[in-house]
Tab-separated table of C-alpha atoms in Angstrom:
chain	number	residue	atom	x	y	z
A	27	GLY	CA	123.532	84.262	92.934
A	28	ALA	CA	120.064	85.462	91.936
A	29	VAL	CA	121.168	88.206	89.584
A	30	VAL	CA	118.625	89.813	87.308
A	31	SER	CA	119.656	92.284	84.646
A	32	GLN	CA	117.693	94.713	82.523
A	33	HIS	CA	118.475	96.508	79.319
A	34	PRO	CA	118.451	99.352	78.617
A	35	SER	CA	118.841	101.139	81.944
A	36	TRP	CA	117.225	104.230	80.480
A	37	VAL	CA	115.569	105.148	77.209
A	38	ILE	CA	114.109	108.288	75.710
A	39	CYS	CA	111.710	107.976	72.809
A	40	LYS	CA	109.260	110.028	70.828
A	41	SER	CA	105.536	109.744	71.340
A	42	GLY	CA	104.026	107.042	69.136
A	43	THR	CA	107.083	104.843	68.931
A	44	SER	CA	107.574	101.434	70.547
A	45	VAL	CA	110.198	100.541	73.096
A	46	LYS	CA	111.452	97.085	74.053
A	47	ILE	CA	112.879	96.339	77.494
A	48	GLU	CA	114.752	93.125	78.209
A	49	CYS	CA	114.903	91.260	81.513
A	50	ARG	CA	117.411	88.471	81.970
A	51	SER	CA	118.122	86.061	84.797
A	52	LEU	CA	121.886	85.689	84.697
A	53	ASP	CA	122.599	82.768	86.991
A	54	PHE	CA	119.354	80.854	87.153
A	55	GLN	CA	116.452	79.805	84.984
A	56	ALA	CA	113.158	81.528	85.572
A	57	THR	CA	109.890	80.074	84.369
A	58	THR	CA	108.144	83.116	85.792
A	59	MET	CA	109.152	86.750	85.753
A	60	PHE	CA	107.238	89.784	86.900
A	61	TRP	CA	106.964	93.243	85.410
A	62	TYR	CA	106.320	96.261	87.616
A	63	ARG	CA	105.888	99.937	86.984
A	64	GLN	CA	106.708	102.653	89.473
A	65	PHE	CA	105.758	106.301	89.136
A	66	PRO	CA	107.662	108.939	91.146
A	67	LYS	CA	107.066	108.713	94.889
A	68	GLN	CA	104.690	105.785	94.432
A	69	SER	CA	105.020	102.121	95.162
A	70	LEU	CA	105.563	99.272	92.752
A	71	MET	CA	102.522	98.236	90.798
A	72	LEU	CA	102.529	94.768	89.293
A	73	MET	CA	101.690	94.964	85.608
A	74	ALA	CA	101.912	91.332	84.570
A	75	THR	CA	103.331	87.926	85.243
A	76	SER	CA	105.457	86.585	82.415
A	77	ASN	CA	105.299	82.821	81.911
A	78	GLU	CA	107.887	80.980	79.846
A	79	GLY	CA	106.288	79.322	76.868
A	80	SER	CA	102.814	80.675	77.459
A	81	LYS	CA	100.852	83.893	77.539
A	82	ALA	CA	101.487	86.496	80.167
A	83	THR	CA	98.940	87.150	82.876
A	84	TYR	CA	98.037	90.816	83.105
A	85	GLU	CA	96.774	92.645	86.157
A	86	GLN	CA	93.438	94.361	86.047
A	87	GLY	CA	93.594	97.649	84.196
A	88	VAL	CA	96.784	96.890	82.277
A	89	GLU	CA	96.296	96.898	78.504
A	90	LYS	CA	97.800	93.723	77.127
A	91	ASP	CA	97.846	95.080	73.583
A	92	LYS	CA	99.855	98.084	74.693
A	93	PHE	CA	102.302	96.252	76.938
A	94	LEU	CA	103.418	93.199	75.012
A	95	ILE	CA	105.265	90.565	76.996
A	96	ASN	CA	107.267	87.718	75.487
A	97	HIS	CA	108.968	85.102	77.636
A	98	ALA	CA	110.691	83.120	74.924
A	99	SER	CA	113.338	81.400	77.013
A	100	LEU	CA	114.029	80.458	80.614
A	101	THR	CA	116.357	83.415	81.025
A	102	LEU	CA	114.742	86.187	79.010
A	103	SER	CA	111.502	88.098	79.183
A	104	THR	CA	110.793	91.213	77.148
A	105	LEU	CA	108.303	94.028	77.655
A	106	THR	CA	107.405	96.127	74.640
A	107	VAL	CA	105.598	99.391	75.212
A	108	THR	CA	103.759	100.001	71.973
A	109	SER	CA	102.762	103.446	70.725
A	110	ALA	CA	104.262	105.027	73.795
A	111	HIS	CA	102.858	108.287	75.114
A	112	PRO	CA	104.158	110.711	77.751
A	113	GLU	CA	101.916	109.146	80.396
A	114	ASP	CA	103.826	105.878	79.909
A	115	SER	CA	106.966	107.566	81.221
A	116	SER	CA	107.874	105.599	84.301
A	117	PHE	CA	110.388	103.293	85.964
A	118	TYR	CA	109.873	99.727	84.723
A	119	ILE	CA	111.315	96.963	86.852
A	120	CYS	CA	111.323	93.212	86.387
A	121	SER	CA	111.825	90.514	88.975
A	122	ALA	CA	112.198	86.753	89.105
A	123	ASN	CA	112.093	83.879	91.560
A	124	PRO	CA	115.098	81.584	91.487
A	125	PRO	CA	113.931	77.970	91.584
A	126	GLY	CA	114.181	76.003	94.773
A	127	LEU	CA	113.492	78.877	97.162
A	128	ARG	CA	110.833	77.753	99.590
A	129	TYR	CA	109.283	81.169	100.119
A	130	ASN	CA	109.426	82.439	96.537
A	131	GLU	CA	111.655	85.401	97.232
A	132	GLN	CA	111.720	87.795	94.295
A	133	PHE	CA	114.897	89.444	93.102
A	134	PHE	CA	114.704	92.612	91.075
A	135	GLY	CA	116.534	93.871	88.064
A	136	PRO	CA	118.044	97.368	88.170
A	137	GLY	CA	115.095	98.883	86.339
A	138	THR	CA	114.601	100.813	83.110
A	139	ARG	CA	113.672	104.456	83.178
A	140	LEU	CA	111.476	105.323	80.211
A	141	THR	CA	110.888	108.899	79.149
A	142	VAL	CA	108.450	109.540	76.323
A	143	LEU	CA	108.681	112.984	74.754
B	7	GLN	CA	91.137	98.968	101.673
B	8	LYS	CA	94.710	98.509	100.558
B	9	GLU	CA	96.056	95.001	100.998
B	10	VAL	CA	99.346	96.152	102.515
B	11	GLU	CA	99.586	99.473	104.302
B	12	GLN	CA	102.551	101.466	105.498
B	13	ASN	CA	103.035	104.921	106.889
B	14	SER	CA	104.732	106.923	104.148
B	15	GLY	CA	106.880	108.888	106.585
B	16	PRO	CA	109.402	110.298	106.497
B	17	LEU	CA	110.600	108.601	109.645
B	18	SER	CA	113.572	110.484	111.006
B	19	VAL	CA	115.942	108.861	113.497
B	20	PRO	CA	119.375	109.933	114.718
B	21	GLU	CA	122.433	107.929	113.822
B	22	GLY	CA	122.886	104.988	116.181
B	23	ALA	CA	119.225	104.800	117.165
B	24	ILE	CA	116.728	102.039	116.440
B	25	ALA	CA	114.420	102.614	113.486
B	26	SER	CA	111.057	100.885	113.650
B	27	LEU	CA	109.127	100.413	110.427
B	28	ASN	CA	105.598	99.060	110.480
B	29	CYS	CA	103.232	97.399	108.060
B	30	THR	CA	99.710	95.992	108.298
B	31	TYR	CA	97.970	93.667	105.898
B	32	SER	CA	94.387	92.780	105.204
B	33	ASP	CA	94.589	89.245	103.781
B	34	ARG	CA	94.589	86.992	106.820
B	35	GLY	CA	95.678	84.076	104.643
B	36	SER	CA	98.951	85.709	103.611
B	37	GLN	CA	101.829	83.466	104.537
B	38	SER	CA	105.102	85.223	103.807
B	39	PHE	CA	106.222	88.800	104.110
B	40	PHE	CA	109.188	90.576	102.652
B	41	TRP	CA	111.062	93.764	103.410
B	42	TYR	CA	112.793	95.517	100.543
B	43	ARG	CA	115.011	98.576	100.672
B	44	GLN	CA	114.882	101.011	97.777
B	45	TYR	CA	117.313	103.848	97.338
B	46	SER	CA	116.170	106.813	95.297
B	47	GLY	CA	116.306	106.022	91.599
B	48	LYS	CA	117.205	102.388	92.178
B	49	SER	CA	115.286	99.126	92.196
B	50	PRO	CA	114.260	97.301	95.398
B	51	GLU	CA	116.750	95.125	97.219
B	52	LEU	CA	115.569	92.239	99.407
B	53	ILE	CA	116.557	92.682	103.050
B	54	MET	CA	114.604	90.009	104.870
B	55	PHE	CA	111.574	87.799	104.728
B	56	ILE	CA	109.530	86.242	107.501
B	57	TYR	CA	106.846	83.580	107.539
B	58	SER	CA	106.462	82.513	111.181
B	59	ASN	CA	105.045	84.440	114.087
B	60	GLY	CA	107.735	86.033	116.184
B	61	ASP	CA	111.085	87.591	115.460
B	62	LYS	CA	113.738	86.859	112.867
B	63	GLU	CA	117.123	88.498	113.179
B	64	ASP	CA	119.784	89.101	110.568
B	65	GLY	CA	122.635	91.352	111.606
B	66	ARG	CA	121.266	94.783	112.472
B	67	PHE	CA	117.839	93.899	111.102
B	68	THR	CA	114.990	92.194	112.938
B	69	ALA	CA	111.698	91.348	111.278
B	70	GLN	CA	108.659	90.735	113.431
B	71	LEU	CA	105.411	89.073	112.418
B	72	ASN	CA	102.161	88.925	114.360
B	73	LYS	CA	99.576	87.061	112.316
B	74	ALA	CA	96.808	87.539	114.878
B	75	SER	CA	97.172	91.319	114.584
B	76	GLN	CA	98.097	91.160	110.876
B	77	TYR	CA	101.148	93.230	111.595
B	78	VAL	CA	104.710	93.091	110.294
B	79	SER	CA	107.593	95.257	111.388
B	80	LEU	CA	111.258	95.817	110.652
B	81	LEU	CA	113.676	97.067	113.273
B	82	ILE	CA	117.024	98.506	112.274
B	83	ARG	CA	119.499	98.729	115.124
B	84	ASP	CA	122.407	101.167	115.182
B	85	SER	CA	120.936	103.091	112.272
B	86	GLN	CA	123.445	104.526	109.835
B	87	PRO	CA	123.086	107.347	107.299
B	88	SER	CA	123.456	104.684	104.604
B	89	ASP	CA	120.199	103.158	105.850
B	90	SER	CA	118.359	106.232	104.594
B	91	ALA	CA	116.042	104.860	101.936
B	92	THR	CA	112.445	103.826	101.329
B	93	TYR	CA	111.502	100.516	102.890
B	94	LEU	CA	108.834	98.487	101.138
B	95	CYS	CA	106.770	95.843	102.866
B	96	ALA	CA	105.333	93.119	100.636
B	97	GLY	CA	103.026	90.207	101.271
B	98	GLN	CA	102.123	87.094	99.346
B	99	PRO	CA	98.332	87.008	99.339
B	100	THR	CA	96.450	83.741	99.468
B	101	GLY	CA	96.284	81.803	96.236
B	102	THR	CA	98.559	84.089	94.273
B	103	ALA	CA	101.471	81.694	93.890
B	104	SER	CA	104.575	83.856	94.007
B	105	LYS	CA	102.987	87.253	93.369
B	106	LEU	CA	103.744	90.051	95.790
B	107	THR	CA	101.584	92.934	96.908
B	108	PHE	CA	103.597	95.958	97.980
B	109	GLY	CA	102.829	98.697	100.426
B	110	THR	CA	103.535	102.273	99.483
B	111	GLY	CA	106.784	102.286	101.434
B	112	THR	CA	108.143	104.239	104.391
B	113	ARG	CA	110.902	106.740	103.788
B	114	LEU	CA	113.577	106.550	106.483
B	115	GLN	CA	115.992	109.375	107.148
B	116	VAL	CA	118.928	108.747	109.461
B	117	THR	CA	120.356	112.013	110.636
B	118	LEU	CA	123.899	112.736	111.805
């Protein structure tokens, strides 16, 4: 149980284009999902908390108009990187908490490696 | 001050030895702590979590929590080359629901 998938696993795009990344909970429903970004040799930085049926909550310093999050169903959250630039190249990872876990353990998707040329 | 701190390493231990990974945290109200293992190029994988003072054992892994000292550790017994990875410590700060704050991770190398 507690399987989270992401698609695509890697993507290369040109500067100025937009890229959509999907995060799905495969065997549970998730009212909340989390989006992280990880640069090489650095730790995970939480970008935003995705809430089903409502607006995402962004961490300080994360541009909500650049990183659009849509949590349209209990099993799918999407992150769209708009007008991507080379500095947005990073490893994007989502996570979710299966319901009913007392200590809110988070389970991660496999990640999406974005390269912006 | 970072909320969760770890020594970046690398920590090098010989095969079969005990690896000891340490983490300190600044939010005294944090309740639960998590250890994740991350192989290079992969996403984090949950190894253990701990919420009570003392030790919690799961196979070759033992997590230790000392809330008075604001200290969390992970011991790996009989270390194997396959344990070579970066180990991330994460805490759930007070009032943040299910959000996690991660340390920078400690890179472990198990040598033959």
